[in-house]
Tab-separated table of N, CA and C in Angstrom:
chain	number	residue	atom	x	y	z
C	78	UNK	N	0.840	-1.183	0.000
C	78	UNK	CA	0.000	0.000	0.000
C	78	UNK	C	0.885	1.247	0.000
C	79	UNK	N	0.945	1.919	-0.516
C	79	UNK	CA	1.068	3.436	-0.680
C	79	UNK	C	0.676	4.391	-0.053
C	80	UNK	N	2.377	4.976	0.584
C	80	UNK	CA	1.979	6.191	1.424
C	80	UNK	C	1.367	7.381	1.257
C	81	UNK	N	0.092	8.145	1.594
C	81	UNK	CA	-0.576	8.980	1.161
C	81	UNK	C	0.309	10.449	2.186
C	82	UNK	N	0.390	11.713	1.196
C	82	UNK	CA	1.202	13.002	2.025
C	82	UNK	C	0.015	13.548	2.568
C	83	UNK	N	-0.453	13.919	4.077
C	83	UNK	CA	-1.730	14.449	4.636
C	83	UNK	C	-1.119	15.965	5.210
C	84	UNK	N	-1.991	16.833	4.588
C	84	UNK	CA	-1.497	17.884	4.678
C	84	UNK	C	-2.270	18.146	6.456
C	85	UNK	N	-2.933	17.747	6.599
C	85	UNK	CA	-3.440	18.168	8.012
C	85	UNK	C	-2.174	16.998	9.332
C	86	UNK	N	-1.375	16.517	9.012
C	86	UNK	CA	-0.379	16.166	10.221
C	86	UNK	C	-1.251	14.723	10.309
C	87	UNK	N	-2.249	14.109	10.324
C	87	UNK	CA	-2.966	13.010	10.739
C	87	UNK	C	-1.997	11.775	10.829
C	88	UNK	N	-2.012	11.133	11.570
C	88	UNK	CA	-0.929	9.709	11.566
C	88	UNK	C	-1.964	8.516	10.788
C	89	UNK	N	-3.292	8.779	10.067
C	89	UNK	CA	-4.176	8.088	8.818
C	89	UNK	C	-4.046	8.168	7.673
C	90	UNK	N	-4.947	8.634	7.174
C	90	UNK	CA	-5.115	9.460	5.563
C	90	UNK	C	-5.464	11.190	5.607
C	91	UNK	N	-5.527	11.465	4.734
C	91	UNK	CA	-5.783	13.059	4.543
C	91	UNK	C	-7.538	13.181	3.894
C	92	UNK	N	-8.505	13.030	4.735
C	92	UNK	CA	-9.777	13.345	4.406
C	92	UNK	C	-10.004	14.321	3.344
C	93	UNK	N	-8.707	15.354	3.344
C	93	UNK	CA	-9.207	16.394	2.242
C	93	UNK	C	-9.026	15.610	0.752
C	94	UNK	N	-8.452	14.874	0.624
C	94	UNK	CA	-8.203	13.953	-0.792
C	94	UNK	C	-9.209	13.227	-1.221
C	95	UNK	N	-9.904	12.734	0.050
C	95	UNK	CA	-11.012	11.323	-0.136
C	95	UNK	C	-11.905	11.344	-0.693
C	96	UNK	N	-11.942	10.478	-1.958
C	96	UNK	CA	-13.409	10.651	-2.672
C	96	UNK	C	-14.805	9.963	-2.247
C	97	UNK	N	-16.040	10.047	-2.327
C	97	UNK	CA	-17.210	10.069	-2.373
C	97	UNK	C	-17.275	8.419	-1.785
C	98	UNK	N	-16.879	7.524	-2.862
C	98	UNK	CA	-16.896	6.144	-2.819
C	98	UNK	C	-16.382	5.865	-2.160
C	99	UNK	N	-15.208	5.972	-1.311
C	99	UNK	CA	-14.433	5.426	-0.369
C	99	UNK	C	-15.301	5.285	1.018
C	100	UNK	N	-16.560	5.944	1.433
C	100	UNK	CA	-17.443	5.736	2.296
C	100	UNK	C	-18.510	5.288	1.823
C	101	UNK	N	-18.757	4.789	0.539
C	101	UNK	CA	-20.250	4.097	0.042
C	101	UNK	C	-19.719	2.129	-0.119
C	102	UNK	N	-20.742	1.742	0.185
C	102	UNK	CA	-20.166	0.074	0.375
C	102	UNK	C	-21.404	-0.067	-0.663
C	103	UNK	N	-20.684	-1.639	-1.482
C	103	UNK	CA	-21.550	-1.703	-3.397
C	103	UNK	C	-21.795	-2.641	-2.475
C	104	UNK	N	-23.571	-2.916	-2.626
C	104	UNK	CA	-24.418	-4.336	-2.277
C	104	UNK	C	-24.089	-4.699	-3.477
C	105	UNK	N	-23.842	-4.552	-4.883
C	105	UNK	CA	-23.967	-4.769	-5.795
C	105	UNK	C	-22.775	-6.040	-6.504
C	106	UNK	N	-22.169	-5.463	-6.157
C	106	UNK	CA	-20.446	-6.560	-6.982
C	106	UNK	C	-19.983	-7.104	-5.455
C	107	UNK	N	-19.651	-8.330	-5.577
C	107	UNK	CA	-19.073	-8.911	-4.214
C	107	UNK	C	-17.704	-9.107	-4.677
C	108	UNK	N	-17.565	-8.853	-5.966
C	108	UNK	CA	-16.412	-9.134	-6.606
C	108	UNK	C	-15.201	-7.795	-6.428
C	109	UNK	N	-15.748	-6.350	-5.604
C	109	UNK	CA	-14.410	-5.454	-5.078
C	109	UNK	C	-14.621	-5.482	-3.785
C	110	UNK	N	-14.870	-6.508	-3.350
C	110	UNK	CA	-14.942	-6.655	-1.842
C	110	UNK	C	-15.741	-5.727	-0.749
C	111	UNK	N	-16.851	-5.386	-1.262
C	111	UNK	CA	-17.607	-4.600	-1.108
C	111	UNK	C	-17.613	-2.929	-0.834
C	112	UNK	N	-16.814	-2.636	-1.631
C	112	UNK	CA	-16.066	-1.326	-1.485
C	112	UNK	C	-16.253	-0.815	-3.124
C	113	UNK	N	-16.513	0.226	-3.811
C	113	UNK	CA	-16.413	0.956	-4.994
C	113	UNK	C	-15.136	1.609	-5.345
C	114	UNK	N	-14.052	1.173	-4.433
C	114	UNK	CA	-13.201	1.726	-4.842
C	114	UNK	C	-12.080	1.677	-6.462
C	115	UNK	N	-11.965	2.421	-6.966
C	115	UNK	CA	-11.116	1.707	-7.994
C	115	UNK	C	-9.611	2.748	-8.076
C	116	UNK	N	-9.239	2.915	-9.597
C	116	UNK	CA	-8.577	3.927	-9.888
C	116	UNK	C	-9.104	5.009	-10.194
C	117	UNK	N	-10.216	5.268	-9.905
C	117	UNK	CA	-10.636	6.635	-10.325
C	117	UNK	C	-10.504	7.092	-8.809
C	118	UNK	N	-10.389	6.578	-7.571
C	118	UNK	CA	-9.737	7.686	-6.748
C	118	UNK	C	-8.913	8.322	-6.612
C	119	UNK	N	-8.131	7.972	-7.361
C	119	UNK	CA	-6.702	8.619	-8.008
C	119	UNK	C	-6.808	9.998	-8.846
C	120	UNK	N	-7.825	10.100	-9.533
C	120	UNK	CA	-7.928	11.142	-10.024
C	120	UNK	C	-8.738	12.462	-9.387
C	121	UNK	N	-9.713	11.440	-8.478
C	121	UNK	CA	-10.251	12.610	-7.628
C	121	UNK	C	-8.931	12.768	-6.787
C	122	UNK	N	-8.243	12.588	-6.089
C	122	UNK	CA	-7.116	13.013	-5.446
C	122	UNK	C	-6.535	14.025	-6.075
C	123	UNK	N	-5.934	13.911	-7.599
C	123	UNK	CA	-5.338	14.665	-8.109
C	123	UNK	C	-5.969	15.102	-8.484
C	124	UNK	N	-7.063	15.791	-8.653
C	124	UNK	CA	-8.115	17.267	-8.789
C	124	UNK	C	-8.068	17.764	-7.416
C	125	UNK	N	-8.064	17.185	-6.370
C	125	UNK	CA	-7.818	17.826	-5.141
C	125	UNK	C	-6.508	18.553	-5.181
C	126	UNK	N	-5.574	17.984	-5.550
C	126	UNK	CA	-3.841	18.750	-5.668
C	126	UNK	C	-4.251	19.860	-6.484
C	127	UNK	N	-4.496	19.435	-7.977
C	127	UNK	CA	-4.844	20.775	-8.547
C	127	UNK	C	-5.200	21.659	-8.151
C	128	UNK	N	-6.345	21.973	-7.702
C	128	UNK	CA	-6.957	22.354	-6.925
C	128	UNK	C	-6.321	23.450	-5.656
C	129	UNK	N	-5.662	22.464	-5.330
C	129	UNK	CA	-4.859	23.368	-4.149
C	129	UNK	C	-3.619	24.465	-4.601
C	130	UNK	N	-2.710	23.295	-5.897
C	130	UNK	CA	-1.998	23.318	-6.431
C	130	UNK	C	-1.962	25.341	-6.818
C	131	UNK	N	-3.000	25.507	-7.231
C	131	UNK	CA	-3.852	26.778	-8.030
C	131	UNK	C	-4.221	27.692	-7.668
C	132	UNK	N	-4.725	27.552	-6.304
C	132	UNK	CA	-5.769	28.110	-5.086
C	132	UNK	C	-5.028	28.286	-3.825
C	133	UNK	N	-3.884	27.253	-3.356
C	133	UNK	CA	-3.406	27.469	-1.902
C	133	UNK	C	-4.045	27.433	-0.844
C	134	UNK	N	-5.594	26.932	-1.682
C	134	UNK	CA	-6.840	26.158	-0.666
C	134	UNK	C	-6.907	24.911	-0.464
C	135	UNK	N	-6.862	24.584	0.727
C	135	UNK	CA	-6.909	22.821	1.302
C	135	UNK	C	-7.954	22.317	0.961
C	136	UNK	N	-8.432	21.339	-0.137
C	136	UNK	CA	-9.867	20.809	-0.487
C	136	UNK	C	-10.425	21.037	1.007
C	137	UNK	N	-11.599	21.456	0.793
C	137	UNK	CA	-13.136	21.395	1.490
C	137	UNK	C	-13.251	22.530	2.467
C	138	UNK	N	-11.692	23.346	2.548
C	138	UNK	CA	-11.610	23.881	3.683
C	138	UNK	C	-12.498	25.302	3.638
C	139	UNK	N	-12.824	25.366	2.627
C	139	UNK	CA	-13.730	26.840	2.354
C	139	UNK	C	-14.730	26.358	2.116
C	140	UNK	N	-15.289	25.204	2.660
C	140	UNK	CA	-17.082	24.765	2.693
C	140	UNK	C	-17.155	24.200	4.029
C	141	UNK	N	-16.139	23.505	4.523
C	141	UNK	CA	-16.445	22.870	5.688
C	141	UNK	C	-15.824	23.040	6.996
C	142	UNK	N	-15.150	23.920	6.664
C	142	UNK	CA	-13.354	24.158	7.475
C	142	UNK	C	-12.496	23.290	7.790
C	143	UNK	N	-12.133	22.697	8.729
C	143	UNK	CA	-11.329	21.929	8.962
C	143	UNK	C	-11.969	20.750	9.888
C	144	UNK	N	-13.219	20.388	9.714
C	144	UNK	CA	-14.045	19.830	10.529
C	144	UNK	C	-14.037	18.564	9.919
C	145	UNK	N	-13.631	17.271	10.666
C	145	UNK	CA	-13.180	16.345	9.681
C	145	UNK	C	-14.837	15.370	9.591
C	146	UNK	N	-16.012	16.124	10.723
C	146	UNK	CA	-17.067	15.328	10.282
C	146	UNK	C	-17.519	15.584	9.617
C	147	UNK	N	-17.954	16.864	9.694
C	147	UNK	CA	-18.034	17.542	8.068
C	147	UNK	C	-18.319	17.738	6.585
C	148	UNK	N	-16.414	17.114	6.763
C	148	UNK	CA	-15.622	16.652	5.534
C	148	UNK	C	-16.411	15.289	5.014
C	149	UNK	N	-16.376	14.328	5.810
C	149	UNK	CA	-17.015	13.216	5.925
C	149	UNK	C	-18.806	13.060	5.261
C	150	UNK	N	-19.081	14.085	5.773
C	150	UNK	CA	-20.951	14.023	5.880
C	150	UNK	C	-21.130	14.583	4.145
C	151	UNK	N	-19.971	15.209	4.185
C	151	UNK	CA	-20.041	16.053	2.733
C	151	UNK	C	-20.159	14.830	1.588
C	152	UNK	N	-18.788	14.571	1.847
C	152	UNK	CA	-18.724	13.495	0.944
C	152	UNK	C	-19.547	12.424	0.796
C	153	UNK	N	-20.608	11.375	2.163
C	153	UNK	CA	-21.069	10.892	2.360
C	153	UNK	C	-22.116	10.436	1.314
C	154	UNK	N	-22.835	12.335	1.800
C	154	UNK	CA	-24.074	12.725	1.013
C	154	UNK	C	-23.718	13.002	-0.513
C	155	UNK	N	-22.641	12.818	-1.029
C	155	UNK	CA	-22.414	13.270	-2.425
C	155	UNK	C	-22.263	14.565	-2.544
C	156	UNK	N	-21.781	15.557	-2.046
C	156	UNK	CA	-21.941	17.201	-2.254
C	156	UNK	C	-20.969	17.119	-3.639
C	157	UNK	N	-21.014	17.938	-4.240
C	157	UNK	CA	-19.768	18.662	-4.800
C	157	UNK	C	-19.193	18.978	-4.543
C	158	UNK	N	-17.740	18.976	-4.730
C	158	UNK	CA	-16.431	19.472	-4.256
C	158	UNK	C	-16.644	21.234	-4.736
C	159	UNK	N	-15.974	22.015	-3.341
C	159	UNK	CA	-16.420	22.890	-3.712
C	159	UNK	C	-14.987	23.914	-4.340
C	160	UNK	N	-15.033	23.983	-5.692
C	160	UNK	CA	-13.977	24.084	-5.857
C	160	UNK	C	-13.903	25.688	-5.870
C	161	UNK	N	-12.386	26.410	-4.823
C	161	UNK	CA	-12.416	27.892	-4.603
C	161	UNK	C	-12.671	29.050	-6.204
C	162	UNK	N	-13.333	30.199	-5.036
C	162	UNK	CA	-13.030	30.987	-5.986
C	162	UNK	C	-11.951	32.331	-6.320
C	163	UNK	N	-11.379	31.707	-5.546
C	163	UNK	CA	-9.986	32.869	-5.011
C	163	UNK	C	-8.848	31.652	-6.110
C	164	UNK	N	-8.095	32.399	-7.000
C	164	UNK	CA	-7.080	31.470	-7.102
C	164	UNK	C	-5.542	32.280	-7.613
C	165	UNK	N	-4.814	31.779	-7.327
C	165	UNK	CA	-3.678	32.472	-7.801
C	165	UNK	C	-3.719	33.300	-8.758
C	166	UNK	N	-3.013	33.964	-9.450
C	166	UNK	CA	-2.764	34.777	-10.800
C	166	UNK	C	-2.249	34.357	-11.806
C	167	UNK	N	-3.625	33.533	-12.701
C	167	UNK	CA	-2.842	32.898	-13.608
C	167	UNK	C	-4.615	33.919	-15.075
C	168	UNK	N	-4.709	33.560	-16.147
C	168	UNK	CA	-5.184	34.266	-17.053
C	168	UNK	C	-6.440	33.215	-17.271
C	169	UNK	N	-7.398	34.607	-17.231
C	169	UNK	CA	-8.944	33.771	-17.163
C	169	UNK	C	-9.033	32.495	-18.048
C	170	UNK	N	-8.518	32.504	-19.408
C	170	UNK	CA	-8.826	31.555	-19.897
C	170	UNK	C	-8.279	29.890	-19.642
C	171	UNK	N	-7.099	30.163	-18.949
C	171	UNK	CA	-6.019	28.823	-18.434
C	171	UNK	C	-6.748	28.650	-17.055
C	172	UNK	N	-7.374	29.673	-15.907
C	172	UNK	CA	-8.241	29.114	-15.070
C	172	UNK	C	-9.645	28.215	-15.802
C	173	UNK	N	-10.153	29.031	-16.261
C	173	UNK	CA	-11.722	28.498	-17.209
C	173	UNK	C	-11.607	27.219	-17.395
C	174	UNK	N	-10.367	26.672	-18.752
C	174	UNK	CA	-9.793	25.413	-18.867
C	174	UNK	C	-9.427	24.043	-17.680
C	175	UNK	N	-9.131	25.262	-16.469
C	175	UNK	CA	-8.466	24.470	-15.258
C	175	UNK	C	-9.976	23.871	-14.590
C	176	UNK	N	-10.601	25.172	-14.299
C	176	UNK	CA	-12.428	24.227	-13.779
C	176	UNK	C	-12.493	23.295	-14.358
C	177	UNK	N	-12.786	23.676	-16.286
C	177	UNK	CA	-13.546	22.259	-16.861
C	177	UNK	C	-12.300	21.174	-16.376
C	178	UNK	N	-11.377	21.059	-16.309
C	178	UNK	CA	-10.500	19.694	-15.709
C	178	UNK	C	-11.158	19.307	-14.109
C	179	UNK	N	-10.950	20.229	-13.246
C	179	UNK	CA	-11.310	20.014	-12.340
C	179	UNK	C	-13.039	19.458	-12.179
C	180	UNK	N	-13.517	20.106	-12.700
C	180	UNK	CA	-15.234	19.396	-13.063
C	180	UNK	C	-15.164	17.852	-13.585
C	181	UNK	N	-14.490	17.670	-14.012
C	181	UNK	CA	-14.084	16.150	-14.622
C	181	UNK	C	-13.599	15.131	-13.665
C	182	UNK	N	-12.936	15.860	-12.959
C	182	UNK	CA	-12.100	14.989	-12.224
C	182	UNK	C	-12.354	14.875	-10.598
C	183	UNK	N	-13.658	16.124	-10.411
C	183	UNK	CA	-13.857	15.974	-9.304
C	183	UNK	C	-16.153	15.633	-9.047
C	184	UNK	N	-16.218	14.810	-10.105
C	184	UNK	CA	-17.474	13.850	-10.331
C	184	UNK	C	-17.679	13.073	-8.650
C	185	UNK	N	-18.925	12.978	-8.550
C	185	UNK	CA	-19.311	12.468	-7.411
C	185	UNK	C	-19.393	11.759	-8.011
C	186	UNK	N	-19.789	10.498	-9.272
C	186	UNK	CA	-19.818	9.255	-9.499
C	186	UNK	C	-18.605	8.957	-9.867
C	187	UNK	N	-17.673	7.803	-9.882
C	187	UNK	CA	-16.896	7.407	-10.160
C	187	UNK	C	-17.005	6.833	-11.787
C	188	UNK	N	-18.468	6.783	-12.007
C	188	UNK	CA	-18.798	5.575	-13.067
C	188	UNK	C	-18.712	7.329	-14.645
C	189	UNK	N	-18.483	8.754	-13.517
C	189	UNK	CA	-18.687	9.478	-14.701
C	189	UNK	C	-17.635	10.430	-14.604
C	190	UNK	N	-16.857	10.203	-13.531
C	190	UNK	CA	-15.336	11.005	-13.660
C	190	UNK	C	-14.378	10.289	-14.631
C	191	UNK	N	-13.382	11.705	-15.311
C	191	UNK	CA	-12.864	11.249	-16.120
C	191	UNK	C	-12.095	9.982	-15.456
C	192	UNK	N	-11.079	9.328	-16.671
C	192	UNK	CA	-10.696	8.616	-16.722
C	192	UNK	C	-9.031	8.923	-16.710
C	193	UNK	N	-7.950	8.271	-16.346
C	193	UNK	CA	-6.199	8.524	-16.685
C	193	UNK	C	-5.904	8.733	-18.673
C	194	UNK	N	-6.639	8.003	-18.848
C	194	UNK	CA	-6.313	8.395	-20.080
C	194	UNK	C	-6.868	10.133	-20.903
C	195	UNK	N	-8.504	10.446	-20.735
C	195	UNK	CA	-9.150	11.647	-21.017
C	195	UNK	C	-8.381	12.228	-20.001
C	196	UNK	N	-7.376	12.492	-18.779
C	196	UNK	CA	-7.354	13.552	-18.007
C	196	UNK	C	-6.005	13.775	-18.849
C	197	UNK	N	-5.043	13.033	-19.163
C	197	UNK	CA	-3.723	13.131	-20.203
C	197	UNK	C	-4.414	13.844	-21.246
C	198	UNK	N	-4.778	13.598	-22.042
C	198	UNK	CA	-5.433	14.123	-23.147
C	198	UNK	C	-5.790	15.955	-23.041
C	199	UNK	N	-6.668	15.881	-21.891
C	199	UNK	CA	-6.829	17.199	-21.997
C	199	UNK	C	-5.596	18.050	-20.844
C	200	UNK	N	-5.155	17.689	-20.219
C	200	UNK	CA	-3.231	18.262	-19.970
C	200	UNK	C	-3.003	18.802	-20.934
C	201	UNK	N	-2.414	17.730	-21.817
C	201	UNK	CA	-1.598	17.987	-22.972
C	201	UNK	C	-2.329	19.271	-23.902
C	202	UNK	N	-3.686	19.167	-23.833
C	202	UNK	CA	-4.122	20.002	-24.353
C	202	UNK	C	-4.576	21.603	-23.911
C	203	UNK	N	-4.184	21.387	-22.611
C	203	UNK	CA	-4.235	22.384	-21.729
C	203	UNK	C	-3.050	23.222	-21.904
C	204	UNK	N	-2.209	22.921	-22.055
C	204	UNK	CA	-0.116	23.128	-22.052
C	204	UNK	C	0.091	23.392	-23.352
C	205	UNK	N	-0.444	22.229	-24.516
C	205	UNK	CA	0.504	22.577	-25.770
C	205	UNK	C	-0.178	22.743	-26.860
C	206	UNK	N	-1.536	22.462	-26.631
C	206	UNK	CA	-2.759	22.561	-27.863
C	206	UNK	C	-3.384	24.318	-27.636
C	207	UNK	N	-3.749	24.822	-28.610
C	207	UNK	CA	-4.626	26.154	-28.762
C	207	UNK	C	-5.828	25.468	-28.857
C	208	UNK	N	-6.101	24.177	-29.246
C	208	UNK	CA	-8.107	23.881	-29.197
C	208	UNK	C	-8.264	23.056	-28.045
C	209	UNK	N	-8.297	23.452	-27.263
C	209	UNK	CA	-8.615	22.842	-25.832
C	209	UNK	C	-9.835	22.470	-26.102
C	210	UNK	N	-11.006	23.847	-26.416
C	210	UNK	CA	-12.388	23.492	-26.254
C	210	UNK	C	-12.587	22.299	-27.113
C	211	UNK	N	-12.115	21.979	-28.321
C	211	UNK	CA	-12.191	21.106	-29.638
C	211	UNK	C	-11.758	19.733	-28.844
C	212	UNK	N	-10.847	19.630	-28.321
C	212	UNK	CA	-10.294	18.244	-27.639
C	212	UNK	C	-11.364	17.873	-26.499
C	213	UNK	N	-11.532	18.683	-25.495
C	213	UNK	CA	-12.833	18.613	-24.865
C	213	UNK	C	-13.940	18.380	-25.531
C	214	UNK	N	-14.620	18.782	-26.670
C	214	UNK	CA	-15.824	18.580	-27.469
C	214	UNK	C	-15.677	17.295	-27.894
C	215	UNK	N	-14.604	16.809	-28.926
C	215	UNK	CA	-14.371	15.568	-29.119
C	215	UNK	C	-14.225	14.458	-28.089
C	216	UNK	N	-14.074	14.792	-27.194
C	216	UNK	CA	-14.036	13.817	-25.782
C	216	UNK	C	-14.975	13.258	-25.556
C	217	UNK	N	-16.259	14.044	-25.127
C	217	UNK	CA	-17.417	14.218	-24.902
C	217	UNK	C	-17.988	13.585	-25.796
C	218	UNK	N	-17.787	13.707	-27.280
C	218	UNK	CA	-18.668	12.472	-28.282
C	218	UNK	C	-17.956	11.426	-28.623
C	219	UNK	N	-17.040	10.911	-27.541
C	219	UNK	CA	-16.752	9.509	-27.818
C	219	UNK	C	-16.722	8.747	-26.526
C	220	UNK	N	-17.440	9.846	-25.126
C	220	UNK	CA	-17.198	9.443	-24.079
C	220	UNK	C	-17.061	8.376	-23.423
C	221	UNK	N	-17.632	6.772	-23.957
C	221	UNK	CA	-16.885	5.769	-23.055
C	221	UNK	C	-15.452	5.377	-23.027
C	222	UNK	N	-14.471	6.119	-23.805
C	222	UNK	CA	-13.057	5.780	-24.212
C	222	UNK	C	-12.211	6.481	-22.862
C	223	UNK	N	-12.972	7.647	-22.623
C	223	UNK	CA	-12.101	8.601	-21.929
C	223	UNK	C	-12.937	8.513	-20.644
C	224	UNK	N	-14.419	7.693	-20.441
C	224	UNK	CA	-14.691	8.041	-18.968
C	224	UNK	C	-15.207	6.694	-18.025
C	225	UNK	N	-14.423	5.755	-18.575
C	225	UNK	CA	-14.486	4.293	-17.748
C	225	UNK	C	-13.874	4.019	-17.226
């Protein structure tokens, strides 16, 4: 298992990372051991970094503060991540771009957050492409490639 970095000091995990599913148990598949977890928590994690990465805001801490039941009840219930609106100084349109990533990657279903492959895709297209929106549009009409 893999050490997780918890920005709150915790000798556990870092609640501000934790996605949605990691507290929902599947009656459904006995086959992930009754847990929904997969690799798409990985990406909600890293929309949480982003996130911070951008902002210098600790996921959840400007909806819930530092209240780790909270944090918990939030996620529980499915809220949306609430992603800040204060963010560093970077140019409206490379923030704009940065939401729609972050909107992707921070899905309360797992079954509709992007995927490792669509979140590469639109990076790359974030950094070195001028049609972001076009790579995003095309995403979107081929969506089971990029969101399983």
């Amino acid at each position: 298992t893999a050490a997780t970095f918890d920005i709150t000091n915790s000798n556990s995990y870092s609640i501000h990372y934790s996605c949605p599913e990691q507290y929902e148990i599947n009656t459904e598949d006995e086959d992930v051991n009754n847990y929904l977890v997969c690799h798409k928590v990985d990406i909600w994690a890293l929309g949480c970094l982003i996130s911070y990465l951008f902002t210098g805001i600790v996921p959840w801490t400007n909806k819930c503060s530092n209240n780790v039941m909270r944090i918990q009840n939030a996620l529980v219930k499915k809220i949306a991540f609430p992603i800040p609106d204060k963010w560093f100084p970077i140019d409206d349109l490379t923030k704009s771009r940065l939401i729609k990533i972050l909107e992707l990657c921070l899905k309360t279903s797992y079954k509709e957050r992007i995927n490792s492959k669509g979140l590469k895709k639109l990076i790359l297209a974030l950094f070195f492409d001028k049609d972001f929106d076009s790579t995003l549009l095309e995403m979107k009409n081929i969506e089971s490639e990029y969101f399983r």
